[in-house]
Tab-separated table of C-alpha atoms (C1' of nucleotides) in Angstrom:
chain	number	residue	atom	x	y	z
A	75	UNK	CA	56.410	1.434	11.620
A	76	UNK	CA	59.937	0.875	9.983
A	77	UNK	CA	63.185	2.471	11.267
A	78	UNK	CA	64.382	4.645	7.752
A	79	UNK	CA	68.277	5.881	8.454
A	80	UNK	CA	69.431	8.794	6.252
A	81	UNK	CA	70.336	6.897	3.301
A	82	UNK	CA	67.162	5.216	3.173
A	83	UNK	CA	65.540	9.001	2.637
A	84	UNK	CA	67.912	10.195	-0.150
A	85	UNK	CA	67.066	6.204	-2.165
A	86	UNK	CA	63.035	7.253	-1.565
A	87	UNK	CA	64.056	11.260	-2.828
A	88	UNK	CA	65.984	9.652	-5.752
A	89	UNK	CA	63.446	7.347	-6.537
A	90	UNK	CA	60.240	9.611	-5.906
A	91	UNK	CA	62.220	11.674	-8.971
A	92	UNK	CA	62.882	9.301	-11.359
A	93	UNK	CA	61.051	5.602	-10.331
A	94	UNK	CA	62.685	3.732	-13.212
A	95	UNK	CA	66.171	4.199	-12.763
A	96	UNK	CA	68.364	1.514	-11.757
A	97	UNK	CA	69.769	0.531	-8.505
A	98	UNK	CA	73.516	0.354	-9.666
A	99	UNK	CA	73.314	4.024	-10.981
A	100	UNK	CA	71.258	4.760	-7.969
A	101	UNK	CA	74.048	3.187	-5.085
A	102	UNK	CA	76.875	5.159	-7.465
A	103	UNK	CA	75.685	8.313	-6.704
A	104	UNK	CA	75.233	7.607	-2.971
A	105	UNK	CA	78.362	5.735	-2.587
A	106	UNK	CA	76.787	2.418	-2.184
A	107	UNK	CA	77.029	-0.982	-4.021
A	108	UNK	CA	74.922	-2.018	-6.423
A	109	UNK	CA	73.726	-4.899	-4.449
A	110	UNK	CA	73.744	-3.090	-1.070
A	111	UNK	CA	71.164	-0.616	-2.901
A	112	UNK	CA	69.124	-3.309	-4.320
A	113	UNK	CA	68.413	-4.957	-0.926
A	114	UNK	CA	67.257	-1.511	0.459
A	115	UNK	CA	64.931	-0.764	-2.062
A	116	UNK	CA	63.774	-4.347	-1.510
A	117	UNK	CA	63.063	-4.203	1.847
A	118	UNK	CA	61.521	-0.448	1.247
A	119	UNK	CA	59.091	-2.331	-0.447
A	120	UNK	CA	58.407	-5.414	1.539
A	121	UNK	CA	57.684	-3.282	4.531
A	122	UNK	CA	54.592	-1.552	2.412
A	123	UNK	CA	56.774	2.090	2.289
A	124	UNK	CA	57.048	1.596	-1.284
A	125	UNK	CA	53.518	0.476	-2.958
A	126	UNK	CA	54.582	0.546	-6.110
A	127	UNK	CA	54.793	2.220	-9.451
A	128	UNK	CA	52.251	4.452	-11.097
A	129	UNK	CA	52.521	5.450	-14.610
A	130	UNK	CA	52.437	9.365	-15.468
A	131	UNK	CA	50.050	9.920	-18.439
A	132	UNK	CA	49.823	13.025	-20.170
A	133	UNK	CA	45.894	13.617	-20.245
A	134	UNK	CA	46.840	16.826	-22.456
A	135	UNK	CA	48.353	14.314	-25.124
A	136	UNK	CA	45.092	11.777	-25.236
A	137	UNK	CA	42.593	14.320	-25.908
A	138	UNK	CA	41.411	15.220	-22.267
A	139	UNK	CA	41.810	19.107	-22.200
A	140	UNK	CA	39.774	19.914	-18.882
A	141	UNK	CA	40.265	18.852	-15.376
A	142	UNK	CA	37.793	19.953	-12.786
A	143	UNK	CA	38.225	19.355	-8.917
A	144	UNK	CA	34.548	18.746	-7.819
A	145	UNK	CA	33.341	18.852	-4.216
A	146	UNK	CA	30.279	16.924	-3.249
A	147	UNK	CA	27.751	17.602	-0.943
A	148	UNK	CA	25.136	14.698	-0.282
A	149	UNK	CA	21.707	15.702	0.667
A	150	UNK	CA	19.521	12.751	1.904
A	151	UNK	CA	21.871	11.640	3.985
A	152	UNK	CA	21.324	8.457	5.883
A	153	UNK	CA	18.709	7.665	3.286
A	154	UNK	CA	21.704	7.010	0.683
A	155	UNK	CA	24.743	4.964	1.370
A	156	UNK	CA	28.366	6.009	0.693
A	157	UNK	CA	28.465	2.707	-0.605
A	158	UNK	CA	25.552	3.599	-3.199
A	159	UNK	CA	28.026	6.732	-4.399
A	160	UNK	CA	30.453	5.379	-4.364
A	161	UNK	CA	29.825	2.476	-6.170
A	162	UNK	CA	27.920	4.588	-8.597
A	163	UNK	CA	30.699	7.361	-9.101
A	164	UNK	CA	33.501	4.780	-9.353
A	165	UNK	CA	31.615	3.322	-12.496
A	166	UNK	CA	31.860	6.892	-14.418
A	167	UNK	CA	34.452	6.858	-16.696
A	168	UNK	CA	35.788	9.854	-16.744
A	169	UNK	CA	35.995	10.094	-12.708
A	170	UNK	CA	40.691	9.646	-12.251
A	171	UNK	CA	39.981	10.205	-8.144
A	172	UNK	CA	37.395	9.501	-6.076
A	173	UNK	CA	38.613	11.154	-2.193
A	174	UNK	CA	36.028	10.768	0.920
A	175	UNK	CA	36.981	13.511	2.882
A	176	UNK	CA	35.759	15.306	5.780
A	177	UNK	CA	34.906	18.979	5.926
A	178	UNK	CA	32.440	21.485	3.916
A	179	UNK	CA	32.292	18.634	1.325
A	180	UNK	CA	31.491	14.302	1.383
A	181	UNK	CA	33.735	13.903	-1.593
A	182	UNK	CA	36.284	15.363	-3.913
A	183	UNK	CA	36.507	14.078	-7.287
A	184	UNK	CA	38.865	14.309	-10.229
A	185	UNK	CA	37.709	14.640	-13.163
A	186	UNK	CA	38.821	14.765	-17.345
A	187	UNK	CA	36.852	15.693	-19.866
A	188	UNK	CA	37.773	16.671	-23.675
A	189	UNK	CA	36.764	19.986	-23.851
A	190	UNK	CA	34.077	22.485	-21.642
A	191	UNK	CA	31.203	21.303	-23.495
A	192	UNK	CA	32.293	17.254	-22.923
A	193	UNK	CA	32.724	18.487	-19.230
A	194	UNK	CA	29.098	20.073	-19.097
A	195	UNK	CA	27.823	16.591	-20.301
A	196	UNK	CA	30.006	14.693	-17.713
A	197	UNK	CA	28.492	16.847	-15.357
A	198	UNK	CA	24.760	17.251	-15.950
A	199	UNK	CA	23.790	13.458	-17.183
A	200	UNK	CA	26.112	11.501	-14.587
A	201	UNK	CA	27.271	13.620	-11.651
A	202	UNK	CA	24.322	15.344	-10.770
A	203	UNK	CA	22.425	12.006	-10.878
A	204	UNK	CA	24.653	10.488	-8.888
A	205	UNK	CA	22.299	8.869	-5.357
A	206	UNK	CA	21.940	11.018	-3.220
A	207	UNK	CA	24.191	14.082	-4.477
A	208	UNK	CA	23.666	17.914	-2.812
A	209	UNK	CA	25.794	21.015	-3.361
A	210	UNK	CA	28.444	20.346	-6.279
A	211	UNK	CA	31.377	22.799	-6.394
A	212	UNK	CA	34.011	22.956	-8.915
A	213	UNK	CA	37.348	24.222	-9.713
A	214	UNK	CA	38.939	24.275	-12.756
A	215	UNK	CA	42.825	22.716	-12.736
A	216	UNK	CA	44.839	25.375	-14.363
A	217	UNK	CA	48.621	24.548	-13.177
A	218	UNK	CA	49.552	21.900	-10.985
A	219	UNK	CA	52.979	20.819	-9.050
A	220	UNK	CA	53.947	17.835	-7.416
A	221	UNK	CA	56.394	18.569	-5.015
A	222	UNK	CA	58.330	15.933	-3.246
A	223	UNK	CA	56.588	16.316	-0.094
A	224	UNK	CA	57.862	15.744	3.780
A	225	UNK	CA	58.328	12.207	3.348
A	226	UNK	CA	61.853	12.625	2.176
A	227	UNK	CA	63.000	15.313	4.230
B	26	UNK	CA	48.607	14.377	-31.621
B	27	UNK	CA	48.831	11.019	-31.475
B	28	UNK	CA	47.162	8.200	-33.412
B	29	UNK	CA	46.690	5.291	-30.852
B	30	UNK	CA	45.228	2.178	-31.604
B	31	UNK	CA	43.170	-0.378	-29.775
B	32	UNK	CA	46.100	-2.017	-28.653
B	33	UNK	CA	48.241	0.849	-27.198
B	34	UNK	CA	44.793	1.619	-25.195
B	35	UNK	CA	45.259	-2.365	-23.554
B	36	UNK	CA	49.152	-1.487	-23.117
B	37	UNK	CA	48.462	1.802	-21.434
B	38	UNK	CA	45.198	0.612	-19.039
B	39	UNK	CA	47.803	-2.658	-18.195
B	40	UNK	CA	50.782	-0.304	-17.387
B	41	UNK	CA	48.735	1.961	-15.149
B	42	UNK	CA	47.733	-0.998	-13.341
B	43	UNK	CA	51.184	-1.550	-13.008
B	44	UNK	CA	53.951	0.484	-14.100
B	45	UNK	CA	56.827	-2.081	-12.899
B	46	UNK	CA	56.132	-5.171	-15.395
B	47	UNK	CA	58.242	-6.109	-18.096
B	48	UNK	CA	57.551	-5.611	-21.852
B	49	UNK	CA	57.985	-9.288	-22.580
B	50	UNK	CA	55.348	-10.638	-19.945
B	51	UNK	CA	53.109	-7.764	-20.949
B	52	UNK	CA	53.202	-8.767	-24.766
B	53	UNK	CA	52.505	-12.448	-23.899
B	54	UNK	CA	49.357	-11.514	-22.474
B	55	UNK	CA	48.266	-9.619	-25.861
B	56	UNK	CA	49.745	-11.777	-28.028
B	57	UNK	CA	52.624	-9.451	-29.256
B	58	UNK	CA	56.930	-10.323	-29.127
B	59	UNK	CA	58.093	-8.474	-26.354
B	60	UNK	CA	60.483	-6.262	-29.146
B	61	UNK	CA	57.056	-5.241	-30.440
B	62	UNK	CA	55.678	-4.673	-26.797
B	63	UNK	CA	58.897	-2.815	-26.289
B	64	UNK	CA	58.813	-0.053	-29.216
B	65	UNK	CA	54.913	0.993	-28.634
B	66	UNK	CA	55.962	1.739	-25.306
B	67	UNK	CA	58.860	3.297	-26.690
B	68	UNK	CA	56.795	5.534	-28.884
B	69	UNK	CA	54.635	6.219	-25.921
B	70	UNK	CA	57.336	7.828	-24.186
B	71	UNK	CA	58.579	9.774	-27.330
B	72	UNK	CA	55.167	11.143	-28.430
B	73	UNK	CA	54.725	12.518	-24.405
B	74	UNK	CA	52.409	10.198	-23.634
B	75	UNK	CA	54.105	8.723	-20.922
B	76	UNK	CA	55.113	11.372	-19.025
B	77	UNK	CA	57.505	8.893	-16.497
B	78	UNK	CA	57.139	6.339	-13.679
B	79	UNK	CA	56.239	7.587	-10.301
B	80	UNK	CA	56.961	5.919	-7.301
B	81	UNK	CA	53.879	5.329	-4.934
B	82	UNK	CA	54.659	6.166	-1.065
B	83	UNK	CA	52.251	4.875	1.833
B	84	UNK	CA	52.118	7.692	3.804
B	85	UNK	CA	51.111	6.725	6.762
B	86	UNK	CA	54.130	3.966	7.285
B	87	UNK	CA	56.160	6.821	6.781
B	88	UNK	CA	54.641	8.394	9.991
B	89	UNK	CA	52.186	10.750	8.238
B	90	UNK	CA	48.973	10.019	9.269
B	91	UNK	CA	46.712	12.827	8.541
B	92	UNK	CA	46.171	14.355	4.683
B	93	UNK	CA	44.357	17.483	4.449
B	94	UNK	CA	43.084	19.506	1.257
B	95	UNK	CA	43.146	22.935	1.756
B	96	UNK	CA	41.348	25.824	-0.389
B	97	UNK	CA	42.974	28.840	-0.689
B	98	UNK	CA	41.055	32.121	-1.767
B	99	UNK	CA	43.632	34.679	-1.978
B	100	UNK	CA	43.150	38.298	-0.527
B	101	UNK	CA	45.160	41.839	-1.654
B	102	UNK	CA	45.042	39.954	-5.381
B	103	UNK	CA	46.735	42.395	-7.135
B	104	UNK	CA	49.245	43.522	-4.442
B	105	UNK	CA	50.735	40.233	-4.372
B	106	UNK	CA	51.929	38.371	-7.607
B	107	UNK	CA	51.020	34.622	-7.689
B	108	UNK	CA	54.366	33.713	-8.432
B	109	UNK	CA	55.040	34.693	-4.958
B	110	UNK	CA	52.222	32.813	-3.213
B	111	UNK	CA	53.444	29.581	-5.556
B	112	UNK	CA	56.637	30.052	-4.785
B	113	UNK	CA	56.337	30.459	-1.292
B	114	UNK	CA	54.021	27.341	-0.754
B	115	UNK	CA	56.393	25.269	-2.668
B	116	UNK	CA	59.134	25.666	0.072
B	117	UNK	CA	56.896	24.469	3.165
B	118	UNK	CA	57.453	20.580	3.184
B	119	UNK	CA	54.397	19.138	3.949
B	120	UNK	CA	52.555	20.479	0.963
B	121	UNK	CA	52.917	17.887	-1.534
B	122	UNK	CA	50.902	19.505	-4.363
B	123	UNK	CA	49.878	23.026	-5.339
B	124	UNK	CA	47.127	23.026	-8.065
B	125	UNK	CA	46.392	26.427	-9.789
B	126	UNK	CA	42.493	26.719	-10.547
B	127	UNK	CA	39.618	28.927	-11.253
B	128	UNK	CA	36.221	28.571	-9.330
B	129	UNK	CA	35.793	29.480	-5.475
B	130	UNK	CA	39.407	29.209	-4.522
B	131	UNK	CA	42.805	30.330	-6.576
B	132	UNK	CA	44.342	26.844	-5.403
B	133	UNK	CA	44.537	23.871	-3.709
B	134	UNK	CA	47.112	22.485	-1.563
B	135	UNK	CA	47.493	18.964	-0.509
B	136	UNK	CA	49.409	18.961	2.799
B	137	UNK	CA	50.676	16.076	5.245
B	138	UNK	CA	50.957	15.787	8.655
B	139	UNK	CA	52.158	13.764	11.386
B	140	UNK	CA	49.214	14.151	13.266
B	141	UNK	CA	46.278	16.853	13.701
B	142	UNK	CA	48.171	18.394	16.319
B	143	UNK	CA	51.075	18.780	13.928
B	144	UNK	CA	48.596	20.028	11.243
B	145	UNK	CA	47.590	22.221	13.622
B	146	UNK	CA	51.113	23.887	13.676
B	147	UNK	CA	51.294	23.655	9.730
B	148	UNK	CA	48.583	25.349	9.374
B	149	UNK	CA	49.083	28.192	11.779
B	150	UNK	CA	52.745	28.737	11.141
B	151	UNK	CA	53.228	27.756	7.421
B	152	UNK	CA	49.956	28.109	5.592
B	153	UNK	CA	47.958	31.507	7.012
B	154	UNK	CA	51.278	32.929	7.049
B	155	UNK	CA	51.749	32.955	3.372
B	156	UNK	CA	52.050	36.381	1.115
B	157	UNK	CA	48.561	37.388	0.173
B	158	UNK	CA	46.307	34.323	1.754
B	159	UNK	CA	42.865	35.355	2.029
B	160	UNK	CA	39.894	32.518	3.331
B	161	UNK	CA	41.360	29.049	3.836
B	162	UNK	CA	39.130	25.694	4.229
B	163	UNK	CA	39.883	22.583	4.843
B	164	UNK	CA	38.805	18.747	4.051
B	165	UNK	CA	40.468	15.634	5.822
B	166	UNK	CA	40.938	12.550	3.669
B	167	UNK	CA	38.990	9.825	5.056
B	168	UNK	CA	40.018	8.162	2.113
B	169	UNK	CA	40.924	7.395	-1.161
B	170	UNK	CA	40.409	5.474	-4.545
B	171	UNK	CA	42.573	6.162	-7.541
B	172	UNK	CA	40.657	4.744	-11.040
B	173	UNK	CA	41.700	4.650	-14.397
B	174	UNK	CA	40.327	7.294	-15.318
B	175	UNK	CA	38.779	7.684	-19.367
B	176	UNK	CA	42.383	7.658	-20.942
B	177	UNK	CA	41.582	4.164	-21.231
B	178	UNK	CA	38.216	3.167	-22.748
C	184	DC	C1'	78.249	-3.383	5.337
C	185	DT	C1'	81.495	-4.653	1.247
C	186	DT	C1'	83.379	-7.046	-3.270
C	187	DG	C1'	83.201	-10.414	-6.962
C	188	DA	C1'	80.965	-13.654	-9.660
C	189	DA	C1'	77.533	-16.163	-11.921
C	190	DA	C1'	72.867	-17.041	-13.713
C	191	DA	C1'	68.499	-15.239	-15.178
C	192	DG	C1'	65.935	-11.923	-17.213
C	193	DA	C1'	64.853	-7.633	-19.374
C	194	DA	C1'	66.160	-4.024	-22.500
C	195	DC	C1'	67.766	-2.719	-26.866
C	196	DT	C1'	69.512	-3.394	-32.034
C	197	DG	C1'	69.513	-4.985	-36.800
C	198	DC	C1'	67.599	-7.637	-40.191
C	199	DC	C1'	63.863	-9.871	-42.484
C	200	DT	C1'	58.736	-10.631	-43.633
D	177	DA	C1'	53.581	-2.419	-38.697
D	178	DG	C1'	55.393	-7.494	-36.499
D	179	DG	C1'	58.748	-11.469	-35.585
D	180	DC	C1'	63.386	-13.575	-34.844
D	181	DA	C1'	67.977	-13.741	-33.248
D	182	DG	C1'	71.563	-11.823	-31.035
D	183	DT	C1'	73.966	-8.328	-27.842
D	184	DT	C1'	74.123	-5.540	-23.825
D	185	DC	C1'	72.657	-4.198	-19.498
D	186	DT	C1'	70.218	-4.912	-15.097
D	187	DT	C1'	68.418	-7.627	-11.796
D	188	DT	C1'	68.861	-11.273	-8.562
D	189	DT	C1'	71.182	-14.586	-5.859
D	190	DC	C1'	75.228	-16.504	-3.951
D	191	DA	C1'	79.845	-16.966	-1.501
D	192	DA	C1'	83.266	-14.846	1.244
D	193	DG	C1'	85.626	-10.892	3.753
DNA sequence: CTTGAAAAGAACTGCCT
DNA sequence: AGGCAGTTCTTTTCAAG
């Protein structure tokens, strides 16, 4: 594990904000030099902290209208690998997150579709014949906030 | 909406792969000038498409070792407003994203922790504390696969 | 850690096809 | 729409305090 001073926190708070602005504007605001700035953000991401940049698509904007949280119960367990679902879930299309957790559920998955009806068909002709799949449970995504989280704090 | 063509679907799938390459190595790849490269992206951003550049954290080499979804049914709905329950859970550190939905739970919370003992304390002190929480369940993430996700067929 | 400088590269602009 | 050429800004590396 690295050793992250307090400066190092406010770069990753700045950053987790806005990823694509630049480290001279960045090291102004802390009172650091442009290059000073640079080689922390560099070694933030040599050491893994930093794993790079994700684009933030508006699924609203391309069409997709519904999200659904699913949770996935597999029956015939042992008889089906989670290799086998997951293999076979990671190949639909319209599945953003596939998350192997532990709990009431094997899996939660994210998923788009265009409207209700383009979500029924998602569901009933590839989730439900997913190998091996139990209970489904879903949630419909009404509002959601991404909050900078503990990392920074 | 937008009209996208067949190439801003290759620009958008290659950015997502990875938001931190240029516009000029990009439009080598598909055979575009990188000025050319540069304005769809430009009109990406404009027309909301691109909604920014996030930066990816590793958790755990930040110390965080345990992520845990939590379902929240709320209880006295009604007596309390859900402004207060959202605003509320937005102040507690560790929870790094509050979705809204419909279906067996009002939201979801995804919450990090240093370790289950420290969940442990989370939970207790933070979470079943808040105004109005009714049944709470929770699934650990084993782990975790982020696709593409349809935008980009 | 800083400043200053220099080279490389990427972003942006205007003009032309 | 796309390409070309040029300008501006940022990144990246270096030397020296």
């Amino acid at each position: 594990m690295i050793e992250l001073d307090a400066i190092d926190g406010q770069l990753l708070r700045a950053l987790t904000r806005d990823a694509g602005q630049s480290a001279g504007a960045l090291g102004r605001r802390l009172g650091l030099s442009q290059p000073a700035t640079w080689r922390r953000i560099k070694r933030l991401e040599e050491a893994g902290v930093i794993h790079g940049r994700q684009l933030r698509l508006d699924a609203e904007k391309l069409g997709f209208g519904v999200t659904v949280f699913l949770g996935v119960k597999l029956a015939l367990r042992g008889r089906v690998s989670l290799e086998d679902f997951e293999r076979a879930v990671s190949a639909i299309p319209e599945v953003q997150t596939v998350e192997h957790v532990l709990g009431l559920y094997d899996y939660r998955l994210r998923v788009v579709a265009r409207d209700v009806s383009d979500f029924e068909r998602v569901l009933r002709r590839r989730v439900m014949t997913l190998p091996g799949v139990g209970d489904v449970e879903a949630n419909v995504l009404l509002s959601e906030e991404n909050l900078l989280g503990p990392l920074l704090v």
